[in-house]
Tab-separated table of C-alpha atoms in Angstrom:
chain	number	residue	atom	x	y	z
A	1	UNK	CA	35.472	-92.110	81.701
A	2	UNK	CA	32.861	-91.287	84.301
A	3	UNK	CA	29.429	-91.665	82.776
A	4	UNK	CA	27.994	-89.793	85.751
A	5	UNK	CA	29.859	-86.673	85.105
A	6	UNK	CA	28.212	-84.453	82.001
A	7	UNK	CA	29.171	-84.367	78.982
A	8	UNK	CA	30.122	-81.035	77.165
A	9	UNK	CA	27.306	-79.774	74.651
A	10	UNK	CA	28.660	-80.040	71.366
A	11	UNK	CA	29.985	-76.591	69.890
A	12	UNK	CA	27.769	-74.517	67.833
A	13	UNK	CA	28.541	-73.915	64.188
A	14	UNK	CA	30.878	-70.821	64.162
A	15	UNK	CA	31.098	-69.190	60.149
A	16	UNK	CA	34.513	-67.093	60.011
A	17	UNK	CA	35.328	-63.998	58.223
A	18	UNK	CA	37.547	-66.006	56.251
A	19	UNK	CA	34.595	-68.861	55.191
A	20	UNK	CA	32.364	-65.861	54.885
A	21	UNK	CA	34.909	-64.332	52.431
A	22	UNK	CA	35.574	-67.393	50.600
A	23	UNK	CA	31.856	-67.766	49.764
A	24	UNK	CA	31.240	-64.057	48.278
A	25	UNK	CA	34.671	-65.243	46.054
A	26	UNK	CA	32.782	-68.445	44.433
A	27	UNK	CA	29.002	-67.656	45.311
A	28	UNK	CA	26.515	-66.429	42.720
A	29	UNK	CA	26.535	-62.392	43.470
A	30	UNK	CA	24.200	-59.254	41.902
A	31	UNK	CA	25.914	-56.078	40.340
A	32	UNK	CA	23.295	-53.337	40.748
A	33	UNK	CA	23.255	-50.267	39.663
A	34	UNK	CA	21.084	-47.183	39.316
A	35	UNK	CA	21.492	-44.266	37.714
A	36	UNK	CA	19.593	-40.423	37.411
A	37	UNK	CA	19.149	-37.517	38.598
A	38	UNK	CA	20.997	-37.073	42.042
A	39	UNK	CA	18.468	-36.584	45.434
A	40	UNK	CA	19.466	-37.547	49.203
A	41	UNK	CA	18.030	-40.424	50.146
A	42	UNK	CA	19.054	-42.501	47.191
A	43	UNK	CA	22.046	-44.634	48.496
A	44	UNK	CA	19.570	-45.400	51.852
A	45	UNK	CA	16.002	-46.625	49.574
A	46	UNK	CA	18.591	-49.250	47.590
A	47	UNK	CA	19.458	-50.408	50.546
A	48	UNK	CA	16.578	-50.502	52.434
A	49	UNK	CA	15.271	-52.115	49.051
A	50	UNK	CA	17.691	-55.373	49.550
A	51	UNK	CA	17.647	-55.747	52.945
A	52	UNK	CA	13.998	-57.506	52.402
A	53	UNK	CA	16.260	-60.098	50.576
A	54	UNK	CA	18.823	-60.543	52.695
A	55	UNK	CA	21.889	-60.036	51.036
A	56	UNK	CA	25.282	-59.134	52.254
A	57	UNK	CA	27.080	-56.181	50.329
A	58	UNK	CA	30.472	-57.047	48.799
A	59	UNK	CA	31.541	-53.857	47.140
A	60	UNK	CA	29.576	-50.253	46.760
A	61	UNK	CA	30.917	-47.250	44.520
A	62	UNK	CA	28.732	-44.074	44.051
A	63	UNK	CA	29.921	-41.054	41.395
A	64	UNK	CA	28.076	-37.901	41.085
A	65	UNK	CA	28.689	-35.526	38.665
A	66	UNK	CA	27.089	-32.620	37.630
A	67	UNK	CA	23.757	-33.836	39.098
A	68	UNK	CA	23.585	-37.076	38.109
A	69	UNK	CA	24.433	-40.224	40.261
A	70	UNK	CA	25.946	-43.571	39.461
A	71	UNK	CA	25.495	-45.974	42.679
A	72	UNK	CA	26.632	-49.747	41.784
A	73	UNK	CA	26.261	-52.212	44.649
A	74	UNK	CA	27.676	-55.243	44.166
A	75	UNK	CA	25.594	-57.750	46.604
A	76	UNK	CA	24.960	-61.683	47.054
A	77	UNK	CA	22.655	-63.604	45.296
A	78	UNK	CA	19.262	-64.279	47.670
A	79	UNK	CA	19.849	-68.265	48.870
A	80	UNK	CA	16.775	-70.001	50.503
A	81	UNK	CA	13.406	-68.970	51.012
A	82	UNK	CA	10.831	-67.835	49.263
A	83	UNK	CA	12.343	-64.773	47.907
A	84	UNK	CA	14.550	-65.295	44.535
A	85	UNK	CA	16.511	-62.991	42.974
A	86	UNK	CA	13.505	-62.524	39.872
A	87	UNK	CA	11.876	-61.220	43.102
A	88	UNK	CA	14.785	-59.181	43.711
A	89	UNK	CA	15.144	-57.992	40.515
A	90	UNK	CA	11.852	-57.065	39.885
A	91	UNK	CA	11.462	-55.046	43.294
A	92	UNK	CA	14.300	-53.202	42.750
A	93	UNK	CA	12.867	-51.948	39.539
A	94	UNK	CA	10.073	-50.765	40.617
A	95	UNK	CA	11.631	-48.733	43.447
A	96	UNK	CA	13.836	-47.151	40.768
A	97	UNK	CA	11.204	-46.392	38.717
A	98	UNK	CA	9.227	-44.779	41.947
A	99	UNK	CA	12.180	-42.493	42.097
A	100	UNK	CA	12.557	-41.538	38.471
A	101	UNK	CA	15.566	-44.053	38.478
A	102	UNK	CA	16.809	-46.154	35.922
A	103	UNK	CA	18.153	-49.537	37.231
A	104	UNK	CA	20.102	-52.247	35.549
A	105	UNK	CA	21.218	-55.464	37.440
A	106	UNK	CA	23.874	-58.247	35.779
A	107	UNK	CA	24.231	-61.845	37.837
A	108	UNK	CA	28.018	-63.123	38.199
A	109	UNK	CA	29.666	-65.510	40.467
A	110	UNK	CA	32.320	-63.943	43.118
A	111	UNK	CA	33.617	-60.777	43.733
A	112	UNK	CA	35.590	-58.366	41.240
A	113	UNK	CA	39.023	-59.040	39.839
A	114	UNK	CA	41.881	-58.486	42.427
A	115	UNK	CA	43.673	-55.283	41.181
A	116	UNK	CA	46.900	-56.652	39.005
A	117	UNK	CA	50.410	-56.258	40.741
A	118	UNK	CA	52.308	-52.794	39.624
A	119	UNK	CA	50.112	-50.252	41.650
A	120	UNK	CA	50.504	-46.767	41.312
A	121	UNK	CA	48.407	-43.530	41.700
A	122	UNK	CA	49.202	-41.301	38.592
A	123	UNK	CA	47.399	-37.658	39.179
A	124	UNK	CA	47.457	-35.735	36.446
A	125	UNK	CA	47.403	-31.792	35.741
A	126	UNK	CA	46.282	-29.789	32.669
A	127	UNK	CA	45.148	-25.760	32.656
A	128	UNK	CA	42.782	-26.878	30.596
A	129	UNK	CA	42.942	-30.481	30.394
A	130	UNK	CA	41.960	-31.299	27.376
A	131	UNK	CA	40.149	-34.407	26.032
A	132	UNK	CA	43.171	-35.222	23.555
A	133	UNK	CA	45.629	-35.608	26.142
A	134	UNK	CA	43.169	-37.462	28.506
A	135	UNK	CA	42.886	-39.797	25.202
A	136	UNK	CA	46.796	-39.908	25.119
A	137	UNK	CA	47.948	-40.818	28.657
A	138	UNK	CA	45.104	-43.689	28.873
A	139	UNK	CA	46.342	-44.886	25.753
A	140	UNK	CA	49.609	-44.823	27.130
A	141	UNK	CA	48.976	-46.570	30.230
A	142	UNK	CA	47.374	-49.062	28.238
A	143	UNK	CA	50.535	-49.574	25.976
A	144	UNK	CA	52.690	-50.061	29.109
A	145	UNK	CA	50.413	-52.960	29.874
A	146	UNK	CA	48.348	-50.753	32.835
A	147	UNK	CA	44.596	-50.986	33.462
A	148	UNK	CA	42.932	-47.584	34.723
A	149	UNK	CA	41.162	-49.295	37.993
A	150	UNK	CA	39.571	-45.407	39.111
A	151	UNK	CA	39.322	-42.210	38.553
A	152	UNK	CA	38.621	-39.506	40.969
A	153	UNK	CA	38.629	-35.498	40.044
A	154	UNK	CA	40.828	-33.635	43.328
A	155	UNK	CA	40.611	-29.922	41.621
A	156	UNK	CA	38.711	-27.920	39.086
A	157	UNK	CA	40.694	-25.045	39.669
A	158	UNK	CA	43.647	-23.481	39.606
A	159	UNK	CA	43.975	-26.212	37.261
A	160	UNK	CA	41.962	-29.299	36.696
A	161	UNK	CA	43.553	-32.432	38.360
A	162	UNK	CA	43.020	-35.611	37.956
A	163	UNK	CA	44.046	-38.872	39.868
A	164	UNK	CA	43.689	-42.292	38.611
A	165	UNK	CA	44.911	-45.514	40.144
A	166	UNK	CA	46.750	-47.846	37.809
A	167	UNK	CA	47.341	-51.226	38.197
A	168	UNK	CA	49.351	-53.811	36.019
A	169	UNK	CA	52.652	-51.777	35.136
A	170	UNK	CA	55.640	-51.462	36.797
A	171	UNK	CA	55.978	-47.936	38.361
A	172	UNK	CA	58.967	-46.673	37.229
A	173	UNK	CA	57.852	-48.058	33.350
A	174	UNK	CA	54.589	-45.867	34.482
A	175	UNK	CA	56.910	-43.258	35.273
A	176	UNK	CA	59.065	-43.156	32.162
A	177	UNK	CA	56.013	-43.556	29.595
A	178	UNK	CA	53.872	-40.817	30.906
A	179	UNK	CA	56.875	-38.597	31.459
A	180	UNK	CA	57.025	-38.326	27.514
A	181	UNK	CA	53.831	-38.095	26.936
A	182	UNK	CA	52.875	-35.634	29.512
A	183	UNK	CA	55.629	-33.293	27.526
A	184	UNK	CA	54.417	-33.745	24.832
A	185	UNK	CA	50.993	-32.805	25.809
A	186	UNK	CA	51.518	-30.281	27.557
A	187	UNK	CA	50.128	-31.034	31.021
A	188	UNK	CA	51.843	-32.402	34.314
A	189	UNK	CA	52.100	-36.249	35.157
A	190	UNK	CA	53.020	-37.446	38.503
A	191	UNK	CA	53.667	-40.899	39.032
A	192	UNK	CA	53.966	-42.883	42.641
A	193	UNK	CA	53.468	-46.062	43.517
A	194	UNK	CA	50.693	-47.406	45.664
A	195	UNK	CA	50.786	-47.789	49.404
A	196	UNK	CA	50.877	-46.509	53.396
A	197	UNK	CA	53.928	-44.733	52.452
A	198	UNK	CA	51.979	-42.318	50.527
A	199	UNK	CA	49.873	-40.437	53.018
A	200	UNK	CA	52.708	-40.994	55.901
A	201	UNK	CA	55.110	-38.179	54.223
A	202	UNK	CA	54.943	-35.632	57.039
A	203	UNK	CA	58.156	-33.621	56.234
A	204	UNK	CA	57.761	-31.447	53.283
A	205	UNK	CA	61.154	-29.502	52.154
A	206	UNK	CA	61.402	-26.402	49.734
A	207	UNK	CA	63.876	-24.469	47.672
A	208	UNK	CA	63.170	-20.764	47.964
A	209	UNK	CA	64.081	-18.763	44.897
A	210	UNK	CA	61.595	-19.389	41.972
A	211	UNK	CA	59.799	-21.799	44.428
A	212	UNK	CA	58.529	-20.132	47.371
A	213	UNK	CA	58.808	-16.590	46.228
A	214	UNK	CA	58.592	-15.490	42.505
A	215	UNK	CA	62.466	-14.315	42.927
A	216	UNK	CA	65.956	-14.233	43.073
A	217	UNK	CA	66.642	-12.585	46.441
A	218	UNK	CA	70.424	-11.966	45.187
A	219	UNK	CA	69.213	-10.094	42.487
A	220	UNK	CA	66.925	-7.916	44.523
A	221	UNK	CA	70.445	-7.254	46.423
A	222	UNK	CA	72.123	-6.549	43.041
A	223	UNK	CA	69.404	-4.252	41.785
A	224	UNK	CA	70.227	-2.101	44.964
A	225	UNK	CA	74.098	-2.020	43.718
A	226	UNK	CA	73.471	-1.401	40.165
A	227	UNK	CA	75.101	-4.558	39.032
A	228	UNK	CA	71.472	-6.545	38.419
A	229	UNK	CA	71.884	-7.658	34.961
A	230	UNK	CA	75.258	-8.670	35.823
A	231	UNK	CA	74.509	-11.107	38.504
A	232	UNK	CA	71.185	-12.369	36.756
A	233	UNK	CA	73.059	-13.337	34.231
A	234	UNK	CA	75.311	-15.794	36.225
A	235	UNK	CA	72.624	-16.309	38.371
A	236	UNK	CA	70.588	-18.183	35.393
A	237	UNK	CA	73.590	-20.254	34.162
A	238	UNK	CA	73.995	-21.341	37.624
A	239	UNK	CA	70.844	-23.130	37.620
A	240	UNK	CA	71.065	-24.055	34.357
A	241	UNK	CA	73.702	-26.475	35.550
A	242	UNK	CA	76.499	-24.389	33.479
A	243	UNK	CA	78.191	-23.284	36.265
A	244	UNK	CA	79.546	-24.270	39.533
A	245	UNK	CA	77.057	-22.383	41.861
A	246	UNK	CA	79.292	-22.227	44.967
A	247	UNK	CA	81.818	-20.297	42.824
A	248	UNK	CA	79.129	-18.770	41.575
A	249	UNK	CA	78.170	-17.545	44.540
A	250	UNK	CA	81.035	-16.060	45.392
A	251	UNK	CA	81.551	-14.449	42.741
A	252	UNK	CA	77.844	-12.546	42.630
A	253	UNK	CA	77.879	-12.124	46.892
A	254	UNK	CA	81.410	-10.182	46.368
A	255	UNK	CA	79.611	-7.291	43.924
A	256	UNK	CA	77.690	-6.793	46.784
A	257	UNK	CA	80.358	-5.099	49.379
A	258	UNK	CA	79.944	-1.799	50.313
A	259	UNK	CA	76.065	-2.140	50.588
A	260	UNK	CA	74.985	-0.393	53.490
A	261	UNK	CA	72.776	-2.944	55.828
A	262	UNK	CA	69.579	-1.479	55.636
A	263	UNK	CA	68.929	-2.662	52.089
A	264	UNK	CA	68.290	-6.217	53.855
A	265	UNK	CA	64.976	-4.730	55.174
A	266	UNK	CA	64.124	-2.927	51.567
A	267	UNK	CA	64.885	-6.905	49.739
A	268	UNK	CA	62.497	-8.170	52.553
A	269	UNK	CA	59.460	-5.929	51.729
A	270	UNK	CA	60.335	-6.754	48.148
A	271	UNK	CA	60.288	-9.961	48.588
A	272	UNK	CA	56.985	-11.682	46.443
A	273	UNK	CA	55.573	-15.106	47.523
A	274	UNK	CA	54.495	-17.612	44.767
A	275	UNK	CA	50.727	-18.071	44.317
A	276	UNK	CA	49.472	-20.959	46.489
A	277	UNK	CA	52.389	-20.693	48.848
A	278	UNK	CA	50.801	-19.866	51.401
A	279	UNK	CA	48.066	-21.863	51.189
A	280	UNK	CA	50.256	-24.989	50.722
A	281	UNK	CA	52.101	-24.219	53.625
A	282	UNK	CA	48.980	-23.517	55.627
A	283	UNK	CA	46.928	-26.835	54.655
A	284	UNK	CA	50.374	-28.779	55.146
A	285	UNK	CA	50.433	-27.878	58.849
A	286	UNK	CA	47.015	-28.303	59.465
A	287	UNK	CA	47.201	-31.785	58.096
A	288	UNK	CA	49.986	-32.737	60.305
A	289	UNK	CA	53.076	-32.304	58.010
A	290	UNK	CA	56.548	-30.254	58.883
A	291	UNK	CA	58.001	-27.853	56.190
A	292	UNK	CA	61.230	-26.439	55.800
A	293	UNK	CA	62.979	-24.305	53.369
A	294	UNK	CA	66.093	-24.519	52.302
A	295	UNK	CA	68.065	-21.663	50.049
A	296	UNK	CA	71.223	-20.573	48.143
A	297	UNK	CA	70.151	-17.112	49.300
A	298	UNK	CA	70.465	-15.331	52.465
A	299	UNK	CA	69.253	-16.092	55.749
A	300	UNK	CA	68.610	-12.534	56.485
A	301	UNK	CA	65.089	-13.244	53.667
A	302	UNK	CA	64.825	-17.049	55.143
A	303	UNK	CA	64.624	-16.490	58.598
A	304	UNK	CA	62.312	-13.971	57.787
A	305	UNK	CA	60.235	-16.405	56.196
A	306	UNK	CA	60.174	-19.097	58.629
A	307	UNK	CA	58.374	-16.565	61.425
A	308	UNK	CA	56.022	-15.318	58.578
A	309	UNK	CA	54.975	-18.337	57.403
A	310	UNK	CA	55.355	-20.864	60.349
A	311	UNK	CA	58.005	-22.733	59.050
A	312	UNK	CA	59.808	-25.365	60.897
A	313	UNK	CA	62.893	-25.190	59.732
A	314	UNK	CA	65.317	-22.761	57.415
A	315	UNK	CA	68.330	-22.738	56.524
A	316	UNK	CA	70.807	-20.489	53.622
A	317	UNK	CA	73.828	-18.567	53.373
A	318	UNK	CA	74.804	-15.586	55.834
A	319	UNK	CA	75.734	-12.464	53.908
A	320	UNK	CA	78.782	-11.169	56.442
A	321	UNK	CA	77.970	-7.225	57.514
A	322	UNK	CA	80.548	-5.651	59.734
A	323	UNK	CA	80.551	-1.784	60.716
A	324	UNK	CA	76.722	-1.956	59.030
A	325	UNK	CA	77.940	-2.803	55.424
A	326	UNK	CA	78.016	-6.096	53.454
A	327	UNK	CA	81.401	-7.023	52.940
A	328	UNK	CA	80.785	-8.489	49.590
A	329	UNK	CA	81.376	-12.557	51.596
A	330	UNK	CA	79.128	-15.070	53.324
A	331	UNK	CA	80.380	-16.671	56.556
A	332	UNK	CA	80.081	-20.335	57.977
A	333	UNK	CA	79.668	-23.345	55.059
A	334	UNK	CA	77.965	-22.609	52.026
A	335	UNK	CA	74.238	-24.018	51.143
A	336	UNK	CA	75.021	-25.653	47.796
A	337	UNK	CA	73.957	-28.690	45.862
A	338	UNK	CA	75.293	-31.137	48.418
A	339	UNK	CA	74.024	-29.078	51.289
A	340	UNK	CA	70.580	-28.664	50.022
A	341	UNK	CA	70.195	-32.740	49.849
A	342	UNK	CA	72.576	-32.731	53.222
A	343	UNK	CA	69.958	-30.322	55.064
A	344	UNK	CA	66.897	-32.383	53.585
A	345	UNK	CA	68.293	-35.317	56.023
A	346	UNK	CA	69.014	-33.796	58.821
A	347	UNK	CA	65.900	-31.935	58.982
A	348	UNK	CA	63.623	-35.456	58.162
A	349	UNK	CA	66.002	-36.797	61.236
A	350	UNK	CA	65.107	-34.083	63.144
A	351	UNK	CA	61.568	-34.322	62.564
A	352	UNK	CA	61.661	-37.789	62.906
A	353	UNK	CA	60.146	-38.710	59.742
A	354	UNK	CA	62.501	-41.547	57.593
A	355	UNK	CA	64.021	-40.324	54.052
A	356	UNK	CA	61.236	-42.369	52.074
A	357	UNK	CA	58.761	-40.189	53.249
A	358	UNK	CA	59.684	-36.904	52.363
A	359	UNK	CA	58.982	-34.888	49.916
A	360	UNK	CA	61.609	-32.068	48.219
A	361	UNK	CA	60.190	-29.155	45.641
A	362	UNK	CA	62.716	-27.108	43.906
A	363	UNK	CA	63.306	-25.211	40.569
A	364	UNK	CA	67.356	-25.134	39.856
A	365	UNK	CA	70.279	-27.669	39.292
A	366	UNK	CA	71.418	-27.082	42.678
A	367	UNK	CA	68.122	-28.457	43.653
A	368	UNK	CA	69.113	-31.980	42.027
A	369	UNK	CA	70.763	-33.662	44.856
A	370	UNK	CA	67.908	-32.944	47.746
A	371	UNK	CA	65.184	-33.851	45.090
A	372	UNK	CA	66.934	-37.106	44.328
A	373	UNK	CA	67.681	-37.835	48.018
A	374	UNK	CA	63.870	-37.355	49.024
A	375	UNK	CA	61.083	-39.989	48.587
A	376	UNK	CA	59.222	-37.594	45.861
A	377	UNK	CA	60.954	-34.969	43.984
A	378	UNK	CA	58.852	-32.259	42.726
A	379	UNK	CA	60.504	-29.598	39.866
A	380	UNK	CA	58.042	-26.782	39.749
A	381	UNK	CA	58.479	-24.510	36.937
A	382	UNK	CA	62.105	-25.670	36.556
A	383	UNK	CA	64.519	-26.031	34.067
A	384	UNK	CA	65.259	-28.609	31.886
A	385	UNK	CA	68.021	-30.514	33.419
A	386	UNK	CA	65.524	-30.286	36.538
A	387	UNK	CA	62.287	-31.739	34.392
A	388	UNK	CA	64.478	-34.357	33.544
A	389	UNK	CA	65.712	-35.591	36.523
A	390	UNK	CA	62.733	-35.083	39.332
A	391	UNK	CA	60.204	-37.941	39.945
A	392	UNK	CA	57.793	-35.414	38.576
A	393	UNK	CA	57.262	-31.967	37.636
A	394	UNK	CA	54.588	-29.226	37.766
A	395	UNK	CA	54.538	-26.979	35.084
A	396	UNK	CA	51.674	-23.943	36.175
A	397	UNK	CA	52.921	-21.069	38.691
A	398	UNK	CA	50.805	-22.257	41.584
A	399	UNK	CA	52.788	-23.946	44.087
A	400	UNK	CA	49.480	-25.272	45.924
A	401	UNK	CA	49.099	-27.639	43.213
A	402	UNK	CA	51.690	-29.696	45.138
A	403	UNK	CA	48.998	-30.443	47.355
A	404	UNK	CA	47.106	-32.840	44.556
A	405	UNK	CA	50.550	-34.870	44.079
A	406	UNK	CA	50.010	-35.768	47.960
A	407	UNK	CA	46.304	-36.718	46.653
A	408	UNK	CA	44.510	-33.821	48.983
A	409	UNK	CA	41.588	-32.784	46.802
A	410	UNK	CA	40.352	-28.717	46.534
A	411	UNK	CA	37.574	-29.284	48.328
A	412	UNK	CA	39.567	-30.079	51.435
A	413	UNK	CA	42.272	-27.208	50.871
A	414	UNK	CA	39.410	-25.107	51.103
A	415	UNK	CA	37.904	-27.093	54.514
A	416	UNK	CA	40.914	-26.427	55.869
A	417	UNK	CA	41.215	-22.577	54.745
A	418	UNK	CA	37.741	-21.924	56.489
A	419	UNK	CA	39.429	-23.867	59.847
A	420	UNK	CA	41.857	-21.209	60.219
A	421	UNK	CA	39.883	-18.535	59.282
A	422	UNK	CA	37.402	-19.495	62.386
């Protein structure tokens, strides 16, 4: 080597993420927390408070509720110079007690406990939700070997929900357990397992009858040729699963003929949509999602609906009218039990959007096969067979509570109400 030529000046100490990290795991660290009435300016004076000492901030979680704050910092211990952490301790007392604070601060070494494997988010519904069956689904988590990790509140109305993340059980087991309970009860349990998957659903796919709208469009028909109780009556075997429904279809559609074709636009105006449909229609767009509807009715309601509501797609039977009267047939293939979950594919092809991450709502047996087929299954006010069978089910005649299973709280149903208003 070349003594005449310089030498290189030896590399300065670099401290990575990852040493950085692996310090706050095995390092002496501070749990603070303070607690009273809520103010603004709280979250800023702790902070400003230990930034005298230096610390780095590992973890922060803040609660408010009904006026009163819980902020817990979780922070590292002061290391060199003067300042100690009795210093610490003793400063950040006082500024509580400037504030009308109380303050409490526990030493530890690391950070907190990775969450346990077996993930889920479990939201729960009750109208009310009582403190019993709160008491009964955290005991039953905890019997299934789950640990409650968080709890957040998404709605105090139309119904109080609930969403807690679980960690430690097996999802399904989650699933099963709570499924029992919640009956029991008498509240609404949804169960899903953690991840990116959950806010990527962006195709959201609907039965119509008893889902969408508070009827049975082929009863409104009926009503119009006297023969109402007669097809309601085969209509609710049908989706009790008692019957086969394309046969049953037939056989209801064919007490129809002679109808003259203006009764379509007399079903339409009697048509009544669920409460919250619209709303969870309207919030699902704005967020980003695609909706569709699928029916064992008539396309001459569902089409209807699409333009209403802004639907993106539809599909249902065809009633056949020739010379301006029903003919007592439908034309082209029938939208059964197969064709429900057969639609639900093509449309998430369609929109691009992969079979995992789609969700499917519907009331009746031939609902089955599309909630099955989709990544969440949602039975809303359905019958048993249904109950049994979906991932989950909601039990209270507002179909906006959907919303909470996708974890989108009140408050920002009703953000994104005031967006389309202006």
């Amino acid at each position: 080597m070349d003594d005449s030529q310089p030498k290189p000046a030896p590399a300065a100490p670099v401290t990575s993420a990852a040493s950085a990290a692996a310090a706050h795991e095995t390092g002496p660290t501070l749990l603070v927390k303070i607690f009273g009435k809520d103010r603004p300016g709280i979250t800023a004076g702790l902070f400003d408070t230990l930034a005298a000492f230096g610390v780095d901030v590992i973890d922060i979680e803040q609660v408010v509720t009904r006026g009163r704050i819980v902020l817990c910092a979780l922070v590292t211990a002061p290391t060199g110079g003067p300042a100690t952490e009795g210093d610490l301790r003793a400063t950040v007392h006082s500024w509580a007690e400037s504030i009308k604070m109380q303050a409490e601060i526990i030493s530890g070494t690391g950070d907190n406990r990775p969450r346990a494997a077996g993930r889920s988010h479990v939201t729960v519904l009750g109208h009310p939700l009582t403190a019993e069956s709160a008491a009964a689904i955290a005991a039953r988590i905890t019997e299934v070997g789950g640990n409650i990790d968080r709890i957040f509140r998404l709605a105090k109305y139309p119904v109080t929900a609930v969403e807690l993340m679980v960690s430690g059980a097996p999802t399904e087991e989650l699933r099963t357990a709570l499924a029992i309970e919640a009956a029991h009860r008498g509240v609404d349990v949804a169960v899903v397992a953690s991840g990116l998957h959950r806010r990527a659903q962006r195709l959201v796919v609907m039965d119509v009858d008893s889902t969408v709208i508070q009827d049975e469009v082929i009863e409104l028909f009926a009503a119009h040729a006297g023969c109402e109780e007669q097809v309601a009556e085969v209509t609710t075997a049908a989706m009790r699963g008692e019957l086969d429904f394309t046969e049953s279809l037939h056989a209801r559609v064919a007490l129809l003929e002679g109808l003259d074709a203006s009764v379509v636009d007399k079903v339409r105006a009697e048509v009544r949509l669920t409460p919250g449909a619209r709303t969870l229609i309207r919030t699902l767009k704005l967020l980003g999602y695609q909706v569709g509807i699928v029916s064992g009715g008539f396309t001459q309601v569902t089409d209807e609906l699409k333009e209403r509501l802004g639907l993106d797609f539809a599909a249902a039977n065809t009633l056949e009218i020739v010379d301006g009267k029903l003919t007592g047939r439908v034309t082209g293939e029938v939208v059964d039990r197969a064709g429900k979950a057969r639609l639900l594919r093509r449309f998430a092809t369609e929109a691009g959007v992969p079979l995992a991450q789609t969700v499917a709502v519907g009331d009746g047996a031939n609902d089955l096969d599309m909630l099955n087929a989709a990544g969440l299954g949602v039975a809303f006010n359905a019958k048993p067979v249904v109950r049994q069978a979906a991932d989950t089910a909601v039990n209270v005649p507002f179909l906006d509570t959907v919303l909470y299973l996708l974890g989108i709280t009140r408050e920002e149903i009703e953000a994104a109400e005031l967006h389309i208003e202006s």
